[in-house]
Amino acid sequence: MSDFLAAFPQIFASPFQAMLLIVGGAVIGIIFGSIPGLTAGIAIALFLPLTFRMDIIPSFTLLLSLYIGGISGGLISAILLKIPGTPASVATVFDGGPMADRGQGWKALSVGIVFSFFGTIFGILLLCFLAPILGAFSLKLGVFEYFSIALFSLTLVSALCGASITKGILACLIGLFLACVGAAPIDGFSRFTFGIRALDAGFLEVPALVGLFAISELVNSTRSEKVGIHMANFTRRGFGMSVGEFIGQVPNALRSGLIGVFIGTLPGIGGSVCNLLAYGVAKRSSKYPEKYGTGIIDGIVASETSNNACIGGTMVPLLTLGIPGDAVTAILLGAFTVNGLTPGPMFYSQNIRLIYVIFALMFICAIATFLIQFYGITIFSHLLRVPKNILLPMVLVMCIIGSFGTNNRIFDVWTLLFWGVLGYTLMRFDIPLTPIIMGFILGPICEKYLRRGLMMSRNDFSVFFTRPVSGVFLTLSIAMVLITFISQIMKMRKNASRKAAAE
Amino acid sequence: MLEAVTPAARKKTGEDDGASSASRPVFDRHATATLGLIFLYVLGLQYLGFFVMTLLYLFFQFYVLTDRETRDIKRLAVITVLFTPLTYAVFRYVFQMMLPTGTLWTQLGGMS
């Protein structure tokens, strides 16, 4: 607790800068979250180069306020435009849309904002409770376990992201391959550089991430497909809901929050899955499931609480093991490595002070986001009217600045374009992008621990299976891939026999 | 012979991909034009620098993305001319980041 309280003077060491970063980050985050096509991840990737010149605490102040603001902002367009601003707010549309149509737009927004805040705080509280336990556990892990856990994360991401595991694994392998470019870990041997000196250090993270997520998304949203946009109007009236309504939703919110945190801690699936899951569970356990989808606050509560609680969940593996669980935490890991902190078994215990600062920062950012969104909702809703054809090119210019600014090389801007074209092309073939980035980020970590492990065991692979924790994770990884392949073959056989029967 | 094979093959791939991805073409006029413009933008950054290329890129990108009926060239030009110096100033002087200067200008400066 004293560590926790000691964090506040550190955060507000220069109060003006801290407040500017918190408020600015939250506002920009909410804007990125509320505009369909721009996500919290894009905002964080875009602003990462700006933090390179800052100390670690101010840089996390900015990145965390962008993250929390970005996830919270998705509800505005979900309710007013019936288009989720981020994938994390898909389920908010189901009940938020009909409520806005009935003229209850303000009530829907207010419920969403209040329970987003509730979810964030719930997630952070569980994070503060879980992190020390996992942090103590992580001390017992060695090189072998780290390799297996990283490999398990990659398998999980491939299996859970997107509709087909084949495409997930394909995406993950593309990421692993692209991570090989440059000097190999440990011996520094150059791989796949084709004699290009600029590639000696591999692809830089910022242009790769921004290209894969932002450029592909921007190009994709310039496509000529027209969607009629109708924006619902709303008028602010008081708090939007009664105290009784709020108390009635608490059990729903707690359940959805638990789902959010749990899903968040699993690698690969984050907010985009948990809001749908929480909505489904809330509907099934409700006394009036038939009312879901017609515009009741229960649906908004389930979706918004869970996606914000997920933030705390995704931070658990990042802060305790230094292993990112999704695209956003992969970028946050980049912020750690820039400041010289390396992921590994000692990550939690060595950086305990910083981790308490991060907990405190998350509380502050959650409160700031809540206040800004609640009182500034009218302004944010006007921003949704800014035409996309003006906004997207401007964001693209900023992507270019960010990529160039990392190292001041035009080469990195070409990297951005290369990853952007790659991301756009794969997107068109329904290949999920998150496993690519996870392969790209976790690949080198995986390889480093594998090679260190092999050095310790004198090139004996069996140690990876005989150490209990490592063995369990490896077995789980192998089992998961095998089960999916077998079930897919069974499905194909079934289809074939059905076709034969039909003929 | 060929005619007999293609519709069957097309039908088969259509079934595998599901209706959603089969109905959408991979190449799209706007998206392809945007990719081309970004390519030229990056290519030009090397020689003409950030300021000139951003002016050019933004204007043409706005032009491509606005509908022919609602296109107002004056308005697009004004947005471009306002946005570019503002961005340049914010990133160069407030955030103190380097921006591509362009080799052409440094070469011209060297000659004079």
Coordinates of C-alpha atoms in Angstrom, one line a residue:
Chain A
M1 CA 0.0 0.0 0.0
S2 CA 2.8 2.4 0.9
D3 CA 4.4 1.6 -2.5
F4 CA 1.1 2.4 -4.1
L5 CA 0.8 5.8 -2.4
A6 CA 4.4 6.6 -3.1
A7 CA 3.5 6.3 -6.8
F8 CA 1.4 9.5 -6.8
P9 CA 4.2 12.0 -6.2
Q10 CA 6.3 10.3 -8.9
I11 CA 3.4 10.6 -11.4
F12 CA 2.9 14.2 -10.6
A13 CA 6.5 15.1 -10.3
S14 CA 5.8 17.8 -12.9
P15 CA 2.1 18.4 -12.3
F16 CA 1.4 20.4 -15.4
Q17 CA 3.0 17.9 -17.8
A18 CA 1.2 15.0 -16.1
M19 CA -2.2 16.7 -16.3
L20 CA -1.6 17.6 -19.9
L21 CA -0.6 14.0 -20.8
I22 CA -3.6 12.5 -18.9
V23 CA -6.2 14.9 -20.3
G24 CA -4.7 15.0 -23.8
G25 CA -4.3 11.2 -23.9
A26 CA -7.8 10.6 -22.7
V27 CA -9.3 13.1 -25.2
I28 CA -7.3 11.7 -28.2
G29 CA -8.0 8.1 -27.0
I30 CA -11.8 8.8 -26.9
I31 CA -11.7 10.4 -30.3
F32 CA -9.8 7.4 -31.8
G33 CA -12.1 5.0 -30.0
S34 CA -15.2 6.7 -31.2
I35 CA -14.3 7.0 -34.9
P36 CA -15.0 3.7 -36.7
G37 CA -11.8 2.5 -38.3
L38 CA -9.5 4.1 -35.8
T39 CA -8.8 2.0 -32.6
A40 CA -7.1 2.3 -29.3
G41 CA -4.2 0.2 -30.7
I42 CA -3.7 2.6 -33.6
A43 CA -3.7 5.6 -31.2
I44 CA -1.0 4.0 -29.0
A45 CA 1.1 2.9 -32.0
L46 CA 0.9 6.4 -33.5
F47 CA 2.0 8.1 -30.3
L48 CA 4.7 5.6 -29.2
P49 CA 7.5 7.5 -31.1
L50 CA 6.6 10.7 -29.2
T51 CA 7.3 8.9 -25.9
F52 CA 10.8 7.9 -27.0
R53 CA 12.2 11.2 -25.7
M54 CA 10.2 11.1 -22.5
D55 CA 11.0 9.5 -19.2
I56 CA 9.3 6.2 -18.5
I57 CA 6.6 7.6 -16.2
P58 CA 5.4 10.4 -18.5
S59 CA 5.4 8.0 -21.5
F60 CA 3.2 5.5 -19.6
T61 CA 1.0 8.3 -18.5
L62 CA 0.3 9.1 -22.2
L63 CA 0.0 5.5 -23.4
L64 CA -2.3 4.3 -20.6
S65 CA -4.6 7.3 -20.9
L66 CA -4.8 6.6 -24.7
Y67 CA -5.6 2.9 -24.0
I68 CA -8.3 3.5 -21.5
G69 CA -9.8 6.4 -23.4
G70 CA -9.7 4.4 -26.7
I71 CA -11.6 1.5 -25.3
S72 CA -14.2 3.7 -23.6
G73 CA -14.7 5.9 -26.7
G74 CA -16.1 3.0 -28.8
L75 CA -19.5 3.2 -27.2
I76 CA -20.3 6.7 -28.6
S77 CA -20.5 5.7 -32.2
A78 CA -21.9 2.3 -31.2
I79 CA -24.9 4.0 -29.7
L80 CA -25.3 7.1 -32.0
L81 CA -24.3 5.6 -35.4
K82 CA -24.9 1.9 -34.7
I83 CA -21.4 1.3 -35.9
P84 CA -19.0 0.1 -33.2
G85 CA -16.1 2.6 -32.9
T86 CA -13.8 -0.3 -31.9
P87 CA -14.3 -4.1 -32.2
A88 CA -14.6 -4.1 -28.4
S89 CA -18.0 -2.3 -28.5
V90 CA -19.8 -4.5 -31.0
A91 CA -22.4 -5.8 -28.5
T92 CA -23.1 -2.2 -27.3
V93 CA -24.9 -1.6 -30.7
F94 CA -27.5 -4.4 -30.0
D95 CA -29.2 -2.4 -27.3
G96 CA -27.7 1.0 -27.5
G97 CA -28.9 1.5 -31.1
P98 CA -32.6 0.8 -30.4
M99 CA -32.5 3.0 -27.3
A100 CA -31.1 5.9 -29.3
D101 CA -33.8 5.4 -31.9
R102 CA -36.4 5.7 -29.2
G103 CA -35.0 9.0 -28.1
Q104 CA -33.2 7.5 -25.1
G105 CA -29.8 8.3 -26.5
W106 CA -28.6 10.1 -23.5
K107 CA -29.6 7.4 -21.1
A108 CA -27.8 4.8 -23.3
L109 CA -24.6 6.9 -23.4
S110 CA -24.7 7.7 -19.7
V111 CA -25.2 4.0 -18.8
G112 CA -22.3 3.1 -21.2
I113 CA -20.0 5.7 -19.8
V114 CA -20.7 4.9 -16.1
F115 CA -20.3 1.2 -16.5
S116 CA -17.2 1.6 -18.7
F117 CA -15.7 3.4 -15.7
F118 CA -17.0 0.7 -13.3
G119 CA -15.5 -2.0 -15.6
T120 CA -12.1 -0.2 -15.8
I121 CA -11.9 0.1 -12.0
F122 CA -13.0 -3.5 -11.5
G123 CA -10.4 -4.7 -13.9
I124 CA -7.6 -2.6 -12.3
L125 CA -8.6 -3.9 -8.8
L126 CA -8.4 -7.5 -9.9
L127 CA -5.1 -6.7 -11.6
C128 CA -3.7 -5.3 -8.4
F129 CA -4.8 -8.5 -6.6
L130 CA -3.6 -11.0 -9.3
A131 CA -0.3 -9.4 -10.3
P132 CA 1.6 -10.0 -7.0
I133 CA 0.5 -13.7 -7.0
L134 CA 1.5 -14.3 -10.6
G135 CA 4.6 -12.1 -10.1
A136 CA 5.8 -14.4 -7.2
F137 CA 5.0 -17.4 -9.4
S138 CA 7.0 -16.0 -12.3
L139 CA 10.2 -16.0 -10.2
K140 CA 10.1 -19.8 -10.2
L141 CA 10.1 -19.9 -14.0
G142 CA 13.3 -20.4 -15.9
V143 CA 14.4 -20.3 -19.5
F144 CA 12.6 -23.5 -20.5
E145 CA 9.3 -22.4 -19.0
Y146 CA 9.5 -19.1 -20.7
F147 CA 9.9 -20.6 -24.1
S148 CA 7.0 -22.9 -23.5
I149 CA 4.7 -20.2 -22.2
A150 CA 5.6 -17.9 -25.2
L151 CA 4.9 -20.8 -27.6
F152 CA 1.6 -21.6 -25.8
S153 CA 0.6 -17.9 -26.1
L154 CA 1.3 -18.0 -29.8
T155 CA -0.8 -21.2 -30.2
L156 CA -3.6 -19.7 -28.3
V157 CA -3.6 -16.5 -30.3
S158 CA -3.6 -18.5 -33.6
A159 CA -6.5 -20.7 -32.4
L160 CA -8.7 -18.0 -31.0
C161 CA -8.2 -15.1 -33.3
G162 CA -10.5 -15.1 -36.3
A163 CA -12.8 -17.8 -37.6
S164 CA -10.4 -20.5 -38.8
I165 CA -7.4 -21.9 -37.0
T166 CA -5.6 -22.6 -40.3
K167 CA -5.7 -18.9 -41.1
G168 CA -4.7 -18.1 -37.5
I169 CA -1.6 -20.4 -37.7
L170 CA -0.8 -19.1 -41.1
A171 CA -0.9 -15.5 -39.8
C172 CA 1.3 -16.4 -36.8
L173 CA 3.9 -18.1 -39.1
I174 CA 4.0 -15.0 -41.3
G175 CA 4.7 -12.9 -38.2
L176 CA 7.4 -15.4 -37.0
F177 CA 9.0 -15.3 -40.4
L178 CA 9.1 -11.5 -40.5
A179 CA 10.6 -11.5 -37.0
C180 CA 13.5 -13.5 -38.4
V181 CA 14.6 -10.7 -40.6
G182 CA 17.8 -9.0 -39.2
A183 CA 20.4 -10.2 -36.8
A184 CA 19.6 -13.4 -35.0
P185 CA 19.4 -13.4 -31.2
I186 CA 22.6 -14.5 -29.3
D187 CA 25.0 -15.0 -32.2
G188 CA 23.9 -12.0 -34.3
F189 CA 24.0 -13.8 -37.6
S190 CA 22.2 -11.8 -40.4
R191 CA 19.1 -13.4 -41.8
F192 CA 16.9 -12.5 -44.8
T193 CA 18.5 -9.0 -45.1
F194 CA 19.3 -9.5 -48.8
G195 CA 22.4 -7.4 -48.2
I196 CA 20.3 -4.4 -47.3
R197 CA 22.3 -2.8 -44.4
A198 CA 19.2 -0.9 -43.1
L199 CA 17.6 -4.3 -42.4
D200 CA 20.4 -5.4 -40.1
A201 CA 18.4 -4.6 -37.0
G202 CA 15.3 -6.2 -38.5
F203 CA 12.0 -4.3 -39.1
L204 CA 11.5 -1.6 -36.6
E205 CA 8.5 -2.2 -34.3
V206 CA 6.7 1.1 -34.7
P207 CA 6.5 1.2 -38.5
A208 CA 5.6 -2.5 -38.6
L209 CA 2.8 -2.1 -36.1
V210 CA 1.4 1.1 -37.5
G211 CA 1.6 -0.2 -41.0
L212 CA -0.1 -3.5 -40.2
F213 CA -2.9 -2.0 -38.2
A214 CA -3.3 1.6 -39.2
I215 CA -2.3 1.8 -42.9
S216 CA -4.2 -1.4 -43.7
E217 CA -7.3 -0.1 -41.9
L218 CA -7.1 3.3 -43.5
V219 CA -6.7 1.9 -47.0
N220 CA -9.5 -0.5 -46.3
S221 CA -11.9 2.2 -45.1
T222 CA -11.3 4.2 -48.3
R223 CA -13.0 1.4 -50.3
S224 CA -15.9 2.6 -52.3
E225 CA -18.5 0.5 -50.5
K226 CA -21.1 3.0 -49.3
V227 CA -22.8 2.7 -45.9
G228 CA -25.6 5.1 -45.2
I229 CA -24.8 6.8 -41.9
H230 CA -27.6 8.1 -39.8
M231 CA -26.8 9.8 -36.6
A232 CA -29.3 9.7 -33.7
N233 CA -29.9 12.9 -31.8
F234 CA -29.9 13.1 -28.0
T235 CA -30.4 15.7 -25.3
R236 CA -28.6 15.7 -22.0
R237 CA -30.9 15.4 -19.0
G238 CA -29.3 14.9 -15.6
F239 CA -27.6 11.6 -14.8
G240 CA -29.6 9.6 -17.3
M241 CA -30.6 6.8 -15.0
S242 CA -32.0 6.4 -11.5
V243 CA -30.2 5.0 -8.5
G244 CA -32.5 2.0 -8.5
E245 CA -31.6 1.2 -12.1
F246 CA -27.9 1.5 -11.2
I247 CA -28.1 -0.8 -8.2
G248 CA -30.2 -3.3 -10.3
Q249 CA -27.4 -3.6 -12.8
V250 CA -24.6 -4.3 -10.2
P251 CA -24.8 -8.1 -10.4
N252 CA -24.8 -8.0 -14.2
A253 CA -21.8 -5.6 -14.1
L254 CA -19.8 -7.8 -11.7
R255 CA -20.4 -10.9 -13.8
S256 CA -19.5 -9.1 -17.0
G257 CA -16.4 -7.6 -15.3
L258 CA -15.2 -11.0 -14.2
I259 CA -15.7 -12.3 -17.8
G260 CA -13.8 -9.3 -19.1
V261 CA -10.8 -9.8 -16.8
F262 CA -10.7 -13.5 -17.4
I263 CA -10.8 -13.2 -21.2
G264 CA -8.3 -10.4 -21.0
T265 CA -5.7 -12.5 -19.3
L266 CA -5.8 -15.1 -22.0
P267 CA -3.4 -14.2 -24.9
G268 CA -4.8 -13.1 -28.2
I269 CA -8.5 -12.6 -27.5
G270 CA -9.2 -9.3 -25.8
G271 CA -12.0 -6.8 -25.9
S272 CA -13.3 -7.9 -29.3
V273 CA -14.4 -11.3 -27.9
C274 CA -15.3 -10.5 -24.3
N275 CA -18.1 -8.0 -25.0
L276 CA -20.0 -10.5 -27.1
L277 CA -19.4 -13.3 -24.6
A278 CA -20.5 -11.1 -21.7
Y279 CA -23.6 -10.0 -23.7
G280 CA -24.5 -13.7 -24.4
V281 CA -24.0 -14.7 -20.8
A282 CA -26.1 -11.8 -19.5
K283 CA -28.9 -12.6 -21.9
R284 CA -28.9 -16.3 -21.0
S285 CA -29.0 -15.7 -17.2
S286 CA -31.6 -12.9 -17.4
K287 CA -35.2 -13.3 -16.3
Y288 CA -36.3 -11.5 -19.5
P289 CA -33.9 -12.7 -22.3
E290 CA -36.5 -11.8 -24.9
K291 CA -36.1 -8.1 -24.2
Y292 CA -32.4 -8.2 -25.1
G293 CA -31.8 -6.4 -28.4
T294 CA -34.9 -4.2 -28.1
G295 CA -33.0 -1.5 -26.2
I296 CA -32.6 -2.3 -22.5
I297 CA -29.7 -1.0 -20.4
D298 CA -28.7 -4.6 -19.3
G299 CA -27.1 -5.2 -22.8
I300 CA -25.1 -2.0 -22.7
V301 CA -23.9 -2.7 -19.1
A302 CA -22.7 -6.2 -20.0
S303 CA -20.8 -5.1 -23.1
E304 CA -19.2 -2.0 -21.8
T305 CA -18.3 -3.3 -18.3
S306 CA -16.6 -6.4 -19.8
N307 CA -14.6 -4.6 -22.5
N308 CA -13.2 -2.1 -20.0
A309 CA -12.6 -4.8 -17.4
C310 CA -10.6 -6.5 -20.1
I311 CA -8.0 -3.7 -19.9
G312 CA -7.0 -4.8 -16.4
G313 CA -6.9 -8.4 -17.6
T314 CA -4.6 -7.8 -20.6
M315 CA -2.1 -6.0 -18.3
V316 CA -1.8 -9.1 -16.1
P317 CA 0.5 -11.2 -18.3
L318 CA 2.3 -8.1 -19.5
L319 CA 3.2 -6.8 -16.1
T320 CA 3.9 -10.2 -14.4
L321 CA 5.7 -12.1 -17.2
G322 CA 6.5 -9.4 -19.7
I323 CA 4.5 -11.4 -22.2
P324 CA 1.9 -9.4 -24.2
G325 CA -1.5 -10.8 -24.6
D326 CA -2.8 -8.8 -27.5
A327 CA -1.8 -6.1 -30.0
V328 CA -2.1 -3.2 -27.6
T329 CA 0.0 -4.7 -24.9
A330 CA 2.5 -5.8 -27.5
I331 CA 2.9 -2.1 -28.3
L332 CA 3.2 -1.3 -24.5
L333 CA 5.9 -3.9 -24.3
G334 CA 7.7 -1.9 -26.9
A335 CA 7.6 1.1 -24.6
F336 CA 9.2 -1.1 -21.8
T337 CA 12.0 -2.2 -24.1
V338 CA 12.7 1.3 -25.3
N339 CA 13.4 2.2 -21.7
G340 CA 15.7 -0.7 -21.2
L341 CA 13.4 -3.0 -19.4
T342 CA 13.4 -6.6 -20.7
P343 CA 10.7 -9.2 -20.3
G344 CA 11.6 -12.3 -18.3
P345 CA 11.2 -14.1 -15.0
M346 CA 12.6 -11.2 -13.0
F347 CA 10.4 -8.6 -14.7
Y348 CA 7.8 -8.2 -11.9
S349 CA 10.2 -8.3 -8.9
Q350 CA 12.8 -6.0 -10.5
N351 CA 10.3 -3.4 -11.6
I352 CA 7.9 -3.4 -8.7
R353 CA 8.1 0.3 -8.2
L354 CA 7.2 1.0 -11.8
I355 CA 4.4 -1.5 -11.7
Y356 CA 2.8 0.3 -8.8
V357 CA 3.1 3.5 -10.7
I358 CA 1.3 1.9 -13.6
F359 CA -1.5 0.7 -11.2
A360 CA -1.9 4.2 -9.9
L361 CA -1.8 5.7 -13.4
M362 CA -4.6 3.4 -14.5
F363 CA -6.8 4.6 -11.7
I364 CA -6.1 8.2 -12.5
C365 CA -6.6 7.7 -16.3
A366 CA -9.9 5.8 -15.6
I367 CA -11.2 8.7 -13.6
A368 CA -10.1 11.3 -16.1
T369 CA -11.6 9.4 -19.0
F370 CA -14.9 9.1 -17.1
L371 CA -15.1 12.8 -16.3
I372 CA -14.0 13.9 -19.8
Q373 CA -16.4 11.5 -21.6
F374 CA -19.4 12.3 -19.3
Y375 CA -19.1 16.0 -19.5
G376 CA -17.7 16.3 -23.1
I377 CA -20.0 13.8 -24.8
T378 CA -21.7 16.5 -26.8
I379 CA -18.4 17.6 -28.3
F380 CA -17.3 14.1 -29.1
S381 CA -20.6 13.3 -30.8
H382 CA -20.1 16.4 -33.0
L383 CA -16.6 15.0 -34.0
L384 CA -18.4 12.0 -35.5
R385 CA -19.7 14.3 -38.2
V386 CA -16.2 15.1 -39.5
P387 CA -16.1 13.4 -42.9
K388 CA -13.9 10.4 -43.1
N389 CA -12.4 11.4 -46.5
I390 CA -10.8 14.4 -44.7
L391 CA -9.8 12.7 -41.5
L392 CA -8.2 9.5 -42.9
P393 CA -5.5 11.2 -45.0
M394 CA -4.6 13.4 -42.1
V395 CA -4.1 10.3 -39.8
L396 CA -2.1 8.8 -42.6
V397 CA 0.3 11.8 -42.6
M398 CA 0.7 11.3 -38.9
C399 CA 1.5 7.6 -39.4
I400 CA 4.3 8.7 -41.8
I401 CA 5.7 11.2 -39.3
G402 CA 5.6 8.6 -36.5
S403 CA 7.5 6.0 -38.6
F404 CA 10.1 8.5 -39.7
G405 CA 10.5 9.9 -36.2
T406 CA 11.6 6.6 -34.7
N407 CA 15.0 6.6 -36.3
N408 CA 14.9 9.5 -38.9
R409 CA 15.3 7.2 -41.8
I410 CA 13.1 7.1 -45.0
F411 CA 13.8 3.4 -45.0
D412 CA 11.4 3.0 -42.0
V413 CA 8.7 4.8 -44.0
W414 CA 9.1 2.1 -46.6
T415 CA 8.8 -0.5 -43.9
L416 CA 5.5 1.1 -42.9
L417 CA 4.3 0.9 -46.5
F418 CA 5.4 -2.7 -46.9
W419 CA 3.6 -3.8 -43.7
G420 CA 0.6 -1.7 -44.7
V421 CA 0.2 -3.4 -48.1
L422 CA 0.8 -6.8 -46.4
G423 CA -1.9 -6.1 -43.8
Y424 CA -4.4 -4.8 -46.3
T425 CA -3.9 -7.8 -48.6
L426 CA -4.2 -10.3 -45.8
M427 CA -7.2 -8.5 -44.5
R428 CA -8.9 -9.0 -47.9
F429 CA -8.4 -12.7 -47.6
D430 CA -9.9 -12.8 -44.1
I431 CA -6.5 -13.6 -42.4
P432 CA -6.5 -12.1 -38.9
L433 CA -3.8 -9.6 -38.2
T434 CA -3.3 -10.0 -34.5
P435 CA -1.5 -13.3 -34.7
I436 CA 1.0 -11.7 -37.2
I437 CA 1.9 -9.1 -34.7
M438 CA 2.1 -11.6 -31.8
G439 CA 4.4 -13.8 -33.9
F440 CA 6.5 -10.8 -34.7
I441 CA 6.8 -9.6 -31.1
L442 CA 6.9 -13.0 -29.3
G443 CA 9.0 -14.8 -32.0
P444 CA 12.3 -13.2 -30.9
I445 CA 11.5 -13.8 -27.2
C446 CA 10.6 -17.4 -28.0
E447 CA 13.8 -17.9 -30.0
K448 CA 16.0 -16.3 -27.4
Y449 CA 14.7 -18.6 -24.6
L450 CA 14.8 -21.7 -26.9
R451 CA 18.5 -21.1 -27.8
R452 CA 19.5 -20.2 -24.2
G453 CA 17.7 -23.4 -23.0
L454 CA 19.4 -25.5 -25.6
M455 CA 22.8 -24.0 -24.5
M456 CA 22.0 -25.0 -20.9
S457 CA 20.9 -28.5 -21.8
R458 CA 23.6 -29.0 -24.4
N459 CA 21.2 -29.3 -27.4
D460 CA 18.9 -31.7 -25.6
F461 CA 15.3 -30.9 -26.5
S462 CA 13.8 -33.4 -23.9
V463 CA 14.4 -31.0 -21.0
F464 CA 11.6 -28.8 -22.4
F465 CA 9.2 -31.7 -21.8
T466 CA 10.6 -33.1 -18.6
R467 CA 10.5 -29.9 -16.6
P468 CA 6.9 -30.0 -15.3
V469 CA 5.6 -26.4 -16.0
S470 CA 7.3 -26.3 -19.3
G471 CA 6.0 -29.8 -20.2
V472 CA 2.4 -28.9 -19.3
F473 CA 2.4 -25.8 -21.5
L474 CA 4.1 -27.6 -24.5
T475 CA 1.6 -30.5 -24.2
L476 CA -1.3 -28.0 -24.1
S477 CA 0.1 -26.3 -27.2
I478 CA 0.5 -29.5 -29.2
A479 CA -2.9 -30.9 -28.0
M480 CA -4.6 -27.7 -29.1
V481 CA -3.3 -27.8 -32.6
L482 CA -3.9 -31.5 -32.9
I483 CA -7.5 -31.3 -31.7
T484 CA -8.3 -28.5 -34.1
F485 CA -6.8 -30.3 -37.0
I486 CA -8.6 -33.5 -36.2
S487 CA -11.9 -31.8 -35.7
Q488 CA -11.4 -30.0 -39.0
I489 CA -10.7 -33.3 -40.8
M490 CA -13.8 -34.8 -39.2
K491 CA -15.9 -31.8 -40.4
M492 CA -14.6 -32.3 -43.9
R493 CA -15.4 -36.0 -43.9
K494 CA -18.9 -35.2 -42.6
N495 CA -19.4 -32.7 -45.4
A496 CA -18.1 -35.1 -48.0
S497 CA -20.4 -37.9 -46.8
R498 CA -23.4 -35.5 -46.7
K499 CA -22.6 -34.5 -50.3
A500 CA -22.4 -38.1 -51.3
A501 CA -25.7 -38.9 -49.6
A502 CA -27.3 -35.9 -51.4
E503 CA -26.1 -37.1 -54.7
Chain B
M1 CA -13.4 -27.3 -72.4
L2 CA -12.3 -24.3 -70.5
E3 CA -15.8 -23.0 -70.3
A4 CA -16.9 -26.2 -68.7
V5 CA -14.2 -26.0 -66.0
T6 CA -14.3 -22.4 -64.9
P7 CA -17.9 -22.1 -63.6
A8 CA -17.5 -25.2 -61.6
A9 CA -14.2 -24.1 -60.1
R10 CA -15.7 -20.7 -59.3
K11 CA -18.6 -22.3 -57.6
K12 CA -16.3 -24.4 -55.5
T13 CA -14.2 -21.5 -54.3
G14 CA -17.3 -19.6 -53.6
E15 CA -18.5 -22.3 -51.3
D16 CA -15.2 -22.6 -49.5
D17 CA -14.8 -18.9 -48.8
G18 CA -18.4 -18.2 -47.8
A19 CA -20.6 -15.6 -49.5
S20 CA -19.2 -12.6 -47.7
S21 CA -15.6 -12.6 -49.1
A22 CA -16.6 -13.9 -52.5
S23 CA -19.0 -11.0 -53.1
R24 CA -16.3 -8.4 -52.3
P25 CA -13.7 -7.8 -55.0
V26 CA -10.1 -7.8 -53.7
F27 CA -9.2 -4.8 -55.9
D28 CA -11.1 -1.6 -55.3
R29 CA -10.7 1.6 -57.3
H30 CA -10.4 4.0 -54.3
A31 CA -8.2 1.6 -52.2
T32 CA -5.8 1.0 -55.2
A33 CA -5.6 4.7 -55.9
T34 CA -4.9 5.4 -52.2
L35 CA -2.1 2.8 -52.1
G36 CA -0.6 4.3 -55.3
L37 CA -0.7 7.8 -53.8
I38 CA 0.9 6.6 -50.5
F39 CA 3.7 5.0 -52.6
L40 CA 4.3 8.2 -54.5
Y41 CA 4.2 10.2 -51.2
V42 CA 6.9 8.0 -49.7
L43 CA 9.0 8.1 -52.9
G44 CA 8.8 11.9 -53.0
L45 CA 9.7 12.3 -49.3
Q46 CA 13.3 11.3 -50.1
Y47 CA 13.7 14.1 -52.7
L48 CA 11.1 16.8 -52.0
G49 CA 10.8 16.5 -48.3
F50 CA 7.8 16.4 -45.9
F51 CA 6.4 19.9 -46.5
V52 CA 6.0 19.8 -50.3
M53 CA 5.0 16.1 -50.5
T54 CA 2.3 16.5 -47.7
L55 CA 0.8 19.4 -49.6
L56 CA 0.6 17.4 -52.8
Y57 CA -0.4 14.1 -51.2
L58 CA -3.2 15.5 -49.0
F59 CA -4.8 17.4 -51.9
F60 CA -4.8 14.5 -54.3
Q61 CA -5.9 12.1 -51.6
F62 CA -8.8 14.3 -50.6
Y63 CA -9.6 14.6 -54.3
V64 CA -9.7 10.8 -54.8
L65 CA -11.9 10.2 -51.7
T66 CA -14.6 12.8 -52.2
D67 CA -17.5 12.1 -54.5
R68 CA -17.7 13.8 -57.8
E69 CA -21.0 15.5 -56.9
T70 CA -19.9 17.0 -53.6
R71 CA -16.3 17.7 -54.6
D72 CA -15.3 21.3 -53.8
I73 CA -11.8 21.8 -54.9
K74 CA -11.4 25.2 -53.2
R75 CA -12.4 23.7 -49.8
L76 CA -10.0 20.8 -50.2
A77 CA -7.2 23.1 -51.1
V78 CA -7.9 25.3 -48.1
I79 CA -7.9 22.3 -45.7
T80 CA -4.6 21.1 -47.2
V81 CA -2.9 24.5 -46.9
L82 CA -4.1 24.9 -43.3
F83 CA -3.3 21.4 -42.1
T84 CA 0.2 21.0 -43.6
P85 CA 2.0 23.9 -41.9
L86 CA 0.1 23.3 -38.7
T87 CA 1.2 19.6 -38.5
Y88 CA 4.7 20.6 -39.5
A89 CA 4.9 23.2 -36.8
V90 CA 3.4 20.9 -34.1
F91 CA 5.7 18.0 -34.7
R92 CA 8.8 19.9 -35.6
Y93 CA 8.7 22.6 -32.9
V94 CA 6.4 21.3 -30.1
F95 CA 7.3 17.6 -30.1
Q96 CA 10.8 18.4 -31.5
M97 CA 10.7 15.5 -34.0
M98 CA 12.8 15.4 -37.2
L99 CA 10.8 15.4 -40.5
P100 CA 12.2 14.4 -43.9
T101 CA 13.8 17.5 -45.4
G102 CA 14.4 16.2 -49.0
T103 CA 17.7 15.8 -50.7
L104 CA 16.8 18.2 -53.6
W105 CA 16.7 21.2 -51.3
T106 CA 20.1 20.4 -49.6
Q107 CA 21.6 19.8 -53.1
L108 CA 20.3 23.2 -54.4
G109 CA 21.6 24.8 -51.2
G110 CA 25.0 23.3 -51.8
M111 CA 25.2 24.6 -55.4
S112 CA 24.3 28.2 -54.7

